Short mmCIF file of N, CA and C in Angstrom, two decimals:
data_model
loop_
_atom_site.label_atom_id
_atom_site.label_comp_id
_atom_site.label_asym_id
_atom_site.label_seq_id
_atom_site.Cartn_x
_atom_site.Cartn_y
_atom_site.Cartn_z
N MET A 1 -1.60 -1.26 -23.44
CA MET A 1 -2.40 -0.35 -24.21
C MET A 1 -1.67 -0.11 -25.52
N THR A 2 -2.40 -0.15 -26.61
CA THR A 2 -1.80 0.12 -27.91
C THR A 2 -2.43 1.36 -28.50
N THR A 3 -1.70 1.99 -29.38
CA THR A 3 -2.26 3.13 -30.10
C THR A 3 -2.33 2.78 -31.56
N THR A 4 -3.25 3.39 -32.25
CA THR A 4 -3.47 3.13 -33.67
C THR A 4 -3.53 4.45 -34.40
N THR A 5 -2.94 4.50 -35.58
CA THR A 5 -3.00 5.69 -36.40
C THR A 5 -4.45 5.99 -36.76
N PRO A 6 -4.87 7.27 -36.71
CA PRO A 6 -6.25 7.59 -37.11
C PRO A 6 -6.58 6.98 -38.46
N GLY A 7 -7.73 6.36 -38.54
CA GLY A 7 -8.15 5.68 -39.77
C GLY A 7 -7.66 4.25 -39.85
N GLY A 8 -6.77 3.86 -38.94
CA GLY A 8 -6.23 2.51 -38.95
C GLY A 8 -7.13 1.56 -38.18
N VAL A 9 -6.83 0.29 -38.28
CA VAL A 9 -7.58 -0.74 -37.57
C VAL A 9 -6.74 -1.19 -36.39
N PRO A 10 -7.27 -1.06 -35.17
CA PRO A 10 -6.48 -1.47 -34.01
C PRO A 10 -6.27 -2.97 -33.97
N TYR A 11 -5.11 -3.36 -33.50
CA TYR A 11 -4.81 -4.78 -33.37
C TYR A 11 -4.04 -4.96 -32.08
N ASN A 12 -4.50 -5.88 -31.27
CA ASN A 12 -3.83 -6.16 -30.01
C ASN A 12 -3.84 -7.66 -29.83
N ASP A 13 -2.65 -8.27 -29.91
CA ASP A 13 -2.60 -9.73 -29.79
C ASP A 13 -2.43 -10.18 -28.34
N GLY A 14 -2.37 -9.25 -27.41
CA GLY A 14 -2.26 -9.60 -26.01
C GLY A 14 -3.62 -9.74 -25.36
N ASN A 15 -3.61 -10.15 -24.11
CA ASN A 15 -4.86 -10.24 -23.35
C ASN A 15 -5.32 -8.84 -22.96
N PRO A 16 -6.63 -8.62 -22.89
CA PRO A 16 -7.09 -7.33 -22.41
C PRO A 16 -6.68 -7.16 -20.95
N ASN A 17 -6.61 -5.92 -20.52
CA ASN A 17 -6.26 -5.67 -19.12
C ASN A 17 -7.35 -6.23 -18.23
N CYS A 18 -6.95 -6.97 -17.22
CA CYS A 18 -7.89 -7.57 -16.27
C CYS A 18 -7.47 -7.17 -14.87
N GLY A 19 -8.42 -7.18 -13.99
CA GLY A 19 -8.11 -6.87 -12.61
C GLY A 19 -9.04 -5.82 -12.06
N THR A 20 -8.58 -5.10 -11.08
CA THR A 20 -9.40 -4.07 -10.47
C THR A 20 -8.73 -2.72 -10.67
N THR A 21 -9.52 -1.69 -10.61
CA THR A 21 -9.00 -0.34 -10.69
C THR A 21 -9.67 0.50 -9.62
N LYS A 22 -8.91 1.41 -9.05
CA LYS A 22 -9.48 2.33 -8.08
C LYS A 22 -10.02 3.56 -8.77
N LYS A 23 -9.85 3.61 -10.08
CA LYS A 23 -10.27 4.78 -10.84
C LYS A 23 -11.35 4.40 -11.83
N PHE A 24 -12.21 5.34 -12.11
CA PHE A 24 -13.32 5.07 -13.02
C PHE A 24 -13.62 6.34 -13.78
N GLY A 25 -12.88 6.57 -14.85
CA GLY A 25 -13.08 7.76 -15.64
C GLY A 25 -11.77 8.34 -16.11
N ILE A 26 -11.86 9.43 -16.84
CA ILE A 26 -10.69 10.10 -17.39
C ILE A 26 -10.71 11.53 -16.91
N VAL A 27 -9.62 11.94 -16.29
CA VAL A 27 -9.51 13.33 -15.88
C VAL A 27 -9.40 14.17 -17.14
N LYS A 28 -10.13 15.26 -17.18
CA LYS A 28 -10.19 16.10 -18.37
C LYS A 28 -8.79 16.48 -18.83
N SER A 29 -8.54 16.34 -20.14
CA SER A 29 -7.24 16.72 -20.68
C SER A 29 -7.10 18.23 -20.68
N ASP A 30 -5.87 18.70 -20.82
CA ASP A 30 -5.65 20.15 -20.78
C ASP A 30 -6.31 20.85 -21.96
N SER A 31 -6.39 22.16 -21.89
CA SER A 31 -7.15 22.92 -22.90
C SER A 31 -6.53 22.86 -24.29
N THR A 32 -5.23 22.55 -24.38
CA THR A 32 -4.61 22.46 -25.71
C THR A 32 -4.74 21.07 -26.30
N CYS A 33 -5.01 20.09 -25.46
CA CYS A 33 -5.17 18.69 -25.88
C CYS A 33 -3.91 18.16 -26.55
N THR A 34 -2.76 18.74 -26.25
CA THR A 34 -1.52 18.28 -26.88
C THR A 34 -0.59 17.57 -25.91
N ASN A 35 -0.78 17.77 -24.63
CA ASN A 35 0.12 17.14 -23.66
C ASN A 35 -0.19 15.66 -23.53
N PRO A 36 0.83 14.86 -23.19
CA PRO A 36 0.54 13.45 -22.92
C PRO A 36 -0.49 13.35 -21.80
N SER A 37 -1.29 12.34 -21.86
CA SER A 37 -2.36 12.16 -20.90
C SER A 37 -2.18 10.85 -20.17
N ILE A 38 -2.95 10.67 -19.12
CA ILE A 38 -2.86 9.46 -18.31
C ILE A 38 -4.23 8.81 -18.25
N ILE A 39 -4.27 7.52 -18.54
CA ILE A 39 -5.47 6.72 -18.36
C ILE A 39 -5.12 5.60 -17.40
N TYR A 40 -5.74 5.59 -16.25
CA TYR A 40 -5.53 4.56 -15.23
C TYR A 40 -4.04 4.33 -14.97
N ASP A 41 -3.35 5.42 -14.71
CA ASP A 41 -1.93 5.43 -14.36
C ASP A 41 -0.99 5.04 -15.50
N LYS A 42 -1.49 5.00 -16.72
CA LYS A 42 -0.63 4.72 -17.88
C LYS A 42 -0.56 5.96 -18.74
N ASN A 43 0.66 6.36 -19.10
CA ASN A 43 0.84 7.51 -19.98
C ASN A 43 0.46 7.11 -21.40
N VAL A 44 -0.30 7.94 -22.04
CA VAL A 44 -0.66 7.75 -23.45
C VAL A 44 -0.38 9.06 -24.17
N PRO A 45 0.03 8.99 -25.44
CA PRO A 45 0.41 10.21 -26.14
C PRO A 45 -0.76 11.15 -26.41
N SER A 46 -1.95 10.62 -26.48
CA SER A 46 -3.10 11.45 -26.84
C SER A 46 -4.38 10.78 -26.39
N LEU A 47 -5.39 11.58 -26.14
CA LEU A 47 -6.72 11.05 -25.86
C LEU A 47 -7.65 11.25 -27.05
N GLU A 48 -7.08 11.63 -28.19
CA GLU A 48 -7.88 11.79 -29.40
C GLU A 48 -8.23 10.43 -29.98
N ASN A 49 -9.45 10.29 -30.46
CA ASN A 49 -9.90 9.09 -31.16
C ASN A 49 -9.66 7.82 -30.34
N ILE A 50 -10.22 7.78 -29.14
CA ILE A 50 -10.06 6.60 -28.30
C ILE A 50 -11.41 5.98 -27.97
N VAL A 51 -11.35 4.71 -27.63
CA VAL A 51 -12.50 3.98 -27.11
C VAL A 51 -12.03 3.31 -25.83
N LEU A 52 -12.80 3.46 -24.78
CA LEU A 52 -12.49 2.84 -23.50
C LEU A 52 -13.71 2.01 -23.12
N GLN A 53 -13.50 0.72 -22.91
CA GLN A 53 -14.62 -0.16 -22.58
C GLN A 53 -14.33 -0.89 -21.28
N HIS A 54 -15.29 -0.84 -20.37
CA HIS A 54 -15.23 -1.62 -19.14
C HIS A 54 -16.27 -2.72 -19.26
N ILE A 55 -15.83 -3.93 -19.09
CA ILE A 55 -16.73 -5.09 -19.00
C ILE A 55 -16.51 -5.63 -17.60
N ALA A 56 -17.55 -5.61 -16.80
CA ALA A 56 -17.35 -5.89 -15.39
C ALA A 56 -18.64 -6.39 -14.75
N TYR A 57 -18.57 -6.53 -13.46
CA TYR A 57 -19.75 -6.78 -12.64
C TYR A 57 -19.87 -5.65 -11.64
N PHE A 58 -21.09 -5.16 -11.47
CA PHE A 58 -21.40 -4.28 -10.35
C PHE A 58 -21.64 -5.21 -9.18
N HIS A 59 -20.89 -5.04 -8.12
CA HIS A 59 -20.91 -5.94 -6.96
C HIS A 59 -21.29 -5.11 -5.72
N PRO A 60 -22.59 -4.77 -5.59
CA PRO A 60 -23.01 -3.88 -4.52
C PRO A 60 -22.89 -4.52 -3.14
N SER A 61 -22.47 -3.71 -2.19
CA SER A 61 -22.31 -4.23 -0.83
C SER A 61 -23.60 -4.16 -0.02
N LYS A 62 -24.60 -3.43 -0.54
CA LYS A 62 -25.86 -3.27 0.19
C LYS A 62 -27.05 -3.47 -0.74
N LYS A 63 -28.15 -3.90 -0.17
CA LYS A 63 -29.43 -3.96 -0.87
C LYS A 63 -30.02 -2.55 -0.87
N GLY A 64 -30.73 -2.20 -1.95
CA GLY A 64 -31.39 -0.89 -1.98
C GLY A 64 -31.18 -0.18 -3.30
N THR A 65 -31.47 1.11 -3.31
CA THR A 65 -31.42 1.90 -4.53
C THR A 65 -30.07 2.61 -4.67
N TYR A 66 -29.38 2.32 -5.76
CA TYR A 66 -28.12 2.98 -6.11
C TYR A 66 -28.40 4.03 -7.16
N THR A 67 -27.65 5.11 -7.12
CA THR A 67 -27.83 6.20 -8.08
C THR A 67 -26.57 6.35 -8.92
N PHE A 68 -26.73 6.21 -10.23
CA PHE A 68 -25.62 6.33 -11.19
C PHE A 68 -25.77 7.66 -11.92
N ASN A 69 -24.69 8.42 -11.97
CA ASN A 69 -24.75 9.72 -12.61
C ASN A 69 -23.50 9.92 -13.47
N VAL A 70 -23.67 10.03 -14.77
CA VAL A 70 -22.57 10.37 -15.66
C VAL A 70 -22.49 11.89 -15.68
N LEU A 71 -21.44 12.42 -15.11
CA LEU A 71 -21.29 13.87 -14.97
C LEU A 71 -20.79 14.53 -16.24
N GLU A 72 -19.89 13.84 -16.92
CA GLU A 72 -19.27 14.43 -18.10
C GLU A 72 -18.89 13.33 -19.09
N ALA A 73 -19.12 13.60 -20.36
CA ALA A 73 -18.69 12.70 -21.43
C ALA A 73 -18.34 13.55 -22.65
N ASP A 74 -17.08 13.55 -23.00
CA ASP A 74 -16.61 14.26 -24.18
C ASP A 74 -15.89 13.21 -25.03
N ASP A 75 -16.61 12.53 -25.88
CA ASP A 75 -17.79 12.86 -26.63
C ASP A 75 -19.03 12.04 -26.26
N ALA A 76 -18.91 10.76 -25.90
CA ALA A 76 -20.11 9.96 -25.63
C ALA A 76 -19.80 8.84 -24.64
N ALA A 77 -20.82 8.49 -23.83
CA ALA A 77 -20.71 7.36 -22.92
C ALA A 77 -22.04 6.60 -22.93
N TYR A 78 -21.93 5.28 -22.90
CA TYR A 78 -23.09 4.38 -22.86
C TYR A 78 -22.86 3.39 -21.72
N ILE A 79 -23.92 3.09 -20.96
CA ILE A 79 -23.82 2.12 -19.88
C ILE A 79 -25.00 1.16 -19.96
N TRP A 80 -24.69 -0.14 -19.81
CA TRP A 80 -25.71 -1.19 -19.80
C TRP A 80 -25.55 -2.01 -18.53
N PHE A 81 -26.68 -2.47 -17.99
CA PHE A 81 -26.72 -3.39 -16.85
C PHE A 81 -27.43 -4.67 -17.29
N GLY A 82 -27.11 -5.78 -16.62
CA GLY A 82 -27.86 -7.01 -16.83
C GLY A 82 -27.64 -7.64 -18.19
N LYS A 83 -28.72 -8.15 -18.76
CA LYS A 83 -28.69 -8.92 -20.00
C LYS A 83 -27.96 -8.20 -21.13
N PHE A 84 -28.29 -6.94 -21.38
CA PHE A 84 -27.68 -6.24 -22.51
C PHE A 84 -26.22 -5.90 -22.26
N ALA A 85 -25.76 -5.93 -21.03
CA ALA A 85 -24.34 -5.72 -20.77
C ALA A 85 -23.52 -6.89 -21.31
N LYS A 86 -24.14 -8.06 -21.37
CA LYS A 86 -23.43 -9.25 -21.84
C LYS A 86 -23.62 -9.51 -23.32
N ASP A 87 -24.79 -9.20 -23.85
CA ASP A 87 -25.07 -9.57 -25.24
C ASP A 87 -26.16 -8.66 -25.80
N GLY A 88 -26.02 -8.30 -27.06
CA GLY A 88 -27.06 -7.54 -27.73
C GLY A 88 -27.09 -6.06 -27.41
N PHE A 89 -26.01 -5.55 -26.82
CA PHE A 89 -26.00 -4.12 -26.46
C PHE A 89 -25.89 -3.26 -27.72
N ASN A 90 -26.62 -2.14 -27.71
CA ASN A 90 -26.53 -1.15 -28.78
C ASN A 90 -26.92 0.21 -28.21
N SER A 91 -26.80 1.24 -29.00
CA SER A 91 -27.05 2.59 -28.49
C SER A 91 -28.51 2.81 -28.09
N HIS A 92 -29.42 2.01 -28.63
CA HIS A 92 -30.84 2.20 -28.34
C HIS A 92 -31.29 1.53 -27.04
N ASN A 93 -30.54 0.52 -26.56
CA ASN A 93 -30.97 -0.15 -25.34
C ASN A 93 -30.05 0.14 -24.14
N ALA A 94 -29.22 1.16 -24.25
CA ALA A 94 -28.36 1.55 -23.12
C ALA A 94 -29.22 2.08 -21.98
N ASP A 95 -28.83 1.73 -20.77
CA ASP A 95 -29.54 2.24 -19.58
C ASP A 95 -29.19 3.70 -19.31
N ILE A 96 -27.97 4.08 -19.64
CA ILE A 96 -27.52 5.46 -19.47
C ILE A 96 -26.79 5.88 -20.74
N THR A 97 -27.08 7.09 -21.22
CA THR A 97 -26.31 7.68 -22.31
C THR A 97 -25.98 9.12 -21.92
N LYS A 98 -24.83 9.56 -22.35
CA LYS A 98 -24.43 10.95 -22.12
C LYS A 98 -23.57 11.37 -23.29
N PHE A 99 -23.86 12.55 -23.85
CA PHE A 99 -23.14 13.05 -25.02
C PHE A 99 -22.60 14.45 -24.73
N TYR A 100 -21.52 14.78 -25.40
CA TYR A 100 -20.90 16.10 -25.24
C TYR A 100 -21.92 17.20 -25.56
N GLY A 101 -21.96 18.20 -24.70
CA GLY A 101 -22.85 19.33 -24.93
C GLY A 101 -24.30 19.09 -24.53
N GLN A 102 -24.61 17.88 -24.15
CA GLN A 102 -25.98 17.55 -23.75
C GLN A 102 -26.22 18.07 -22.33
N PRO A 103 -27.40 18.63 -22.07
CA PRO A 103 -27.69 19.06 -20.70
C PRO A 103 -27.61 17.88 -19.73
N GLN A 104 -27.34 18.18 -18.48
CA GLN A 104 -27.25 17.13 -17.48
C GLN A 104 -28.58 16.37 -17.40
N ARG A 105 -28.50 15.06 -17.45
CA ARG A 105 -29.70 14.23 -17.37
C ARG A 105 -29.97 13.83 -15.93
N THR A 106 -31.18 13.37 -15.70
CA THR A 106 -31.54 12.85 -14.39
C THR A 106 -30.73 11.58 -14.15
N PRO A 107 -30.09 11.45 -12.99
CA PRO A 107 -29.33 10.24 -12.71
C PRO A 107 -30.22 9.00 -12.76
N LEU A 108 -29.63 7.87 -13.09
CA LEU A 108 -30.35 6.60 -13.14
C LEU A 108 -30.36 5.99 -11.75
N THR A 109 -31.53 5.55 -11.30
CA THR A 109 -31.60 4.79 -10.06
C THR A 109 -31.74 3.32 -10.43
N TYR A 110 -30.98 2.49 -9.72
CA TYR A 110 -30.94 1.06 -10.00
C TYR A 110 -31.22 0.32 -8.70
N GLN A 111 -32.26 -0.49 -8.72
CA GLN A 111 -32.68 -1.21 -7.52
C GLN A 111 -31.90 -2.52 -7.40
N VAL A 112 -31.19 -2.68 -6.30
CA VAL A 112 -30.43 -3.89 -6.01
C VAL A 112 -31.23 -4.71 -5.02
N GLU A 113 -31.58 -5.93 -5.43
CA GLU A 113 -32.40 -6.80 -4.59
C GLU A 113 -31.58 -7.62 -3.60
N LYS A 114 -30.29 -7.87 -3.95
CA LYS A 114 -29.48 -8.74 -3.11
C LYS A 114 -28.07 -8.17 -2.98
N ALA A 115 -27.67 -7.85 -1.76
CA ALA A 115 -26.30 -7.39 -1.53
C ALA A 115 -25.34 -8.50 -1.92
N GLY A 116 -24.23 -8.11 -2.53
CA GLY A 116 -23.23 -9.09 -2.93
C GLY A 116 -23.49 -9.77 -4.26
N ALA A 117 -24.58 -9.40 -4.93
CA ALA A 117 -24.88 -9.99 -6.24
C ALA A 117 -23.83 -9.52 -7.26
N TYR A 118 -23.69 -10.27 -8.33
CA TYR A 118 -22.82 -9.89 -9.44
C TYR A 118 -23.72 -9.50 -10.60
N ILE A 119 -23.82 -8.20 -10.87
CA ILE A 119 -24.71 -7.67 -11.90
C ILE A 119 -23.87 -7.29 -13.11
N PRO A 120 -24.08 -7.93 -14.26
CA PRO A 120 -23.29 -7.59 -15.45
C PRO A 120 -23.38 -6.10 -15.76
N PHE A 121 -22.24 -5.53 -16.14
CA PHE A 121 -22.12 -4.10 -16.38
C PHE A 121 -21.17 -3.88 -17.56
N ARG A 122 -21.56 -2.98 -18.43
CA ARG A 122 -20.69 -2.60 -19.55
C ARG A 122 -20.74 -1.09 -19.71
N LEU A 123 -19.57 -0.49 -19.83
CA LEU A 123 -19.45 0.94 -20.09
C LEU A 123 -18.63 1.11 -21.36
N LEU A 124 -19.13 1.91 -22.26
CA LEU A 124 -18.40 2.22 -23.49
C LEU A 124 -18.26 3.74 -23.57
N TYR A 125 -17.02 4.20 -23.54
CA TYR A 125 -16.73 5.63 -23.66
C TYR A 125 -16.01 5.85 -24.98
N VAL A 126 -16.42 6.88 -25.72
CA VAL A 126 -15.85 7.17 -27.04
C VAL A 126 -15.48 8.64 -27.11
N ASN A 127 -14.27 8.90 -27.56
CA ASN A 127 -13.85 10.27 -27.85
C ASN A 127 -13.45 10.32 -29.31
N ALA A 128 -14.17 11.09 -30.09
CA ALA A 128 -13.96 11.12 -31.54
C ALA A 128 -12.90 12.12 -31.97
N GLN A 129 -12.62 13.10 -31.15
CA GLN A 129 -11.66 14.11 -31.59
C GLN A 129 -11.19 14.94 -30.41
N THR A 130 -10.15 15.65 -30.58
CA THR A 130 -9.54 16.60 -29.64
C THR A 130 -9.64 16.18 -28.18
N CYS A 131 -9.99 17.11 -27.30
CA CYS A 131 -9.95 16.87 -25.85
C CYS A 131 -10.90 15.74 -25.44
N ALA A 132 -10.58 15.15 -24.28
CA ALA A 132 -11.39 14.04 -23.79
C ALA A 132 -11.68 14.23 -22.30
N ALA A 133 -12.84 13.74 -21.88
CA ALA A 133 -13.18 13.74 -20.46
C ALA A 133 -14.32 12.75 -20.24
N PHE A 134 -14.24 12.04 -19.13
CA PHE A 134 -15.34 11.16 -18.73
C PHE A 134 -15.31 11.04 -17.22
N SER A 135 -16.47 11.23 -16.60
CA SER A 135 -16.55 11.02 -15.15
C SER A 135 -17.96 10.58 -14.78
N MET A 136 -18.03 9.77 -13.74
CA MET A 136 -19.31 9.31 -13.23
C MET A 136 -19.21 9.10 -11.73
N THR A 137 -20.36 9.09 -11.09
CA THR A 137 -20.42 8.77 -9.68
C THR A 137 -21.50 7.72 -9.47
N VAL A 138 -21.34 6.96 -8.40
CA VAL A 138 -22.37 6.01 -7.96
C VAL A 138 -22.55 6.23 -6.47
N LYS A 139 -23.81 6.40 -6.07
CA LYS A 139 -24.13 6.56 -4.65
C LYS A 139 -24.88 5.32 -4.17
N ASP A 140 -24.53 4.87 -2.98
CA ASP A 140 -25.20 3.70 -2.40
C ASP A 140 -26.54 4.12 -1.80
N PRO A 141 -27.31 3.17 -1.26
CA PRO A 141 -28.63 3.50 -0.71
C PRO A 141 -28.60 4.54 0.42
N ASP A 142 -27.45 4.70 1.08
CA ASP A 142 -27.33 5.68 2.15
C ASP A 142 -26.86 7.05 1.65
N GLY A 143 -26.63 7.17 0.34
CA GLY A 143 -26.18 8.44 -0.23
C GLY A 143 -24.67 8.62 -0.24
N ASN A 144 -23.92 7.59 0.16
CA ASN A 144 -22.46 7.66 0.13
C ASN A 144 -21.95 7.43 -1.28
N GLU A 145 -20.98 8.23 -1.71
CA GLU A 145 -20.38 8.02 -3.03
C GLU A 145 -19.42 6.85 -2.94
N VAL A 146 -19.74 5.78 -3.66
CA VAL A 146 -18.90 4.58 -3.64
C VAL A 146 -18.06 4.46 -4.90
N VAL A 147 -18.39 5.22 -5.93
CA VAL A 147 -17.59 5.24 -7.15
C VAL A 147 -17.43 6.69 -7.58
N LEU A 148 -16.18 7.10 -7.77
CA LEU A 148 -15.82 8.40 -8.32
C LEU A 148 -14.69 8.15 -9.31
N THR A 149 -14.21 9.21 -9.93
CA THR A 149 -13.08 9.04 -10.84
C THR A 149 -11.89 8.43 -10.10
N GLU A 150 -11.69 8.77 -8.84
CA GLU A 150 -10.54 8.28 -8.09
C GLU A 150 -10.92 7.25 -7.01
N LYS A 151 -12.12 6.73 -7.04
CA LYS A 151 -12.55 5.82 -5.98
C LYS A 151 -13.50 4.79 -6.56
N ASN A 152 -13.23 3.52 -6.28
CA ASN A 152 -14.08 2.45 -6.79
C ASN A 152 -13.91 1.23 -5.91
N LYS A 153 -14.98 0.83 -5.26
CA LYS A 153 -14.91 -0.36 -4.42
C LYS A 153 -15.99 -1.37 -4.74
N GLN A 154 -16.86 -1.08 -5.71
CA GLN A 154 -17.99 -1.98 -5.90
C GLN A 154 -18.13 -2.48 -7.32
N PHE A 155 -17.05 -2.43 -8.07
CA PHE A 155 -17.05 -3.04 -9.39
C PHE A 155 -15.95 -4.08 -9.43
N VAL A 156 -16.21 -5.21 -10.06
CA VAL A 156 -15.23 -6.27 -10.20
C VAL A 156 -14.87 -6.35 -11.67
N PHE A 157 -13.62 -6.05 -11.99
CA PHE A 157 -13.12 -6.15 -13.35
C PHE A 157 -12.27 -7.40 -13.46
N GLY A 158 -12.57 -8.39 -12.65
CA GLY A 158 -11.70 -9.54 -12.49
C GLY A 158 -11.79 -10.56 -13.60
N CYS A 159 -10.65 -10.92 -14.09
CA CYS A 159 -10.54 -12.04 -15.02
C CYS A 159 -9.69 -13.11 -14.38
N SER A 160 -9.24 -12.87 -13.18
CA SER A 160 -8.30 -13.80 -12.56
C SER A 160 -9.00 -15.09 -12.17
N LYS A 161 -8.22 -16.14 -12.04
CA LYS A 161 -8.77 -17.45 -11.70
C LYS A 161 -9.34 -17.48 -10.29
N ASP A 162 -8.88 -16.58 -9.42
CA ASP A 162 -9.38 -16.58 -8.06
C ASP A 162 -10.60 -15.68 -7.87
N SER A 163 -11.09 -15.09 -8.95
CA SER A 163 -12.27 -14.23 -8.85
C SER A 163 -13.49 -15.06 -8.49
N LYS A 164 -14.32 -14.53 -7.62
CA LYS A 164 -15.55 -15.20 -7.25
C LYS A 164 -16.68 -14.87 -8.21
N ALA A 165 -16.44 -13.92 -9.09
CA ALA A 165 -17.46 -13.55 -10.08
C ALA A 165 -17.60 -14.66 -11.11
N PRO A 166 -18.82 -14.91 -11.58
CA PRO A 166 -19.00 -15.92 -12.62
C PRO A 166 -18.34 -15.47 -13.92
N PRO A 167 -17.99 -16.41 -14.80
CA PRO A 167 -17.36 -16.02 -16.07
C PRO A 167 -18.26 -15.06 -16.85
N PHE A 168 -17.65 -14.09 -17.47
CA PHE A 168 -18.37 -13.10 -18.27
C PHE A 168 -18.19 -13.51 -19.73
N ASP A 169 -18.94 -14.49 -20.18
CA ASP A 169 -18.80 -15.01 -21.54
C ASP A 169 -19.51 -14.10 -22.53
N PHE A 170 -18.83 -13.81 -23.62
CA PHE A 170 -19.44 -13.06 -24.71
C PHE A 170 -18.69 -13.35 -25.98
#
């Protein structure tokens, strides 16, 4: 993870982080927003002016209706499934949007036709200033929470050669 001075252009000559994570979100920073924070077990000096992007596959274990709910986004979160997750994504075609101060929206229901499918997924979280927070949940067709900030078993963030997911070309 690299940090960039506000107003600067980020540059990272390394590979993006690949693999799996058991976490999906950012625990709300303290009220002063001055303490070091943690993103996916990595200490970072600040959560001000950050962008967090997940490019992955939703890999559901069951057929049926899944419920996606973005509980909190300080400042904004966008989620895309399918075609737009891979190409042509923009703020107008996001399947889910959540903004700071916005009333809670109705959760998105997503119909899965085939268990074990690899469904392209993109999440873009943006924090423009001061404190940061992002959290979401995903419930399976039986109502079980399969994704929380501290729990994730149905997303593949794999870039490894042994991944069974098809290449995510973009």
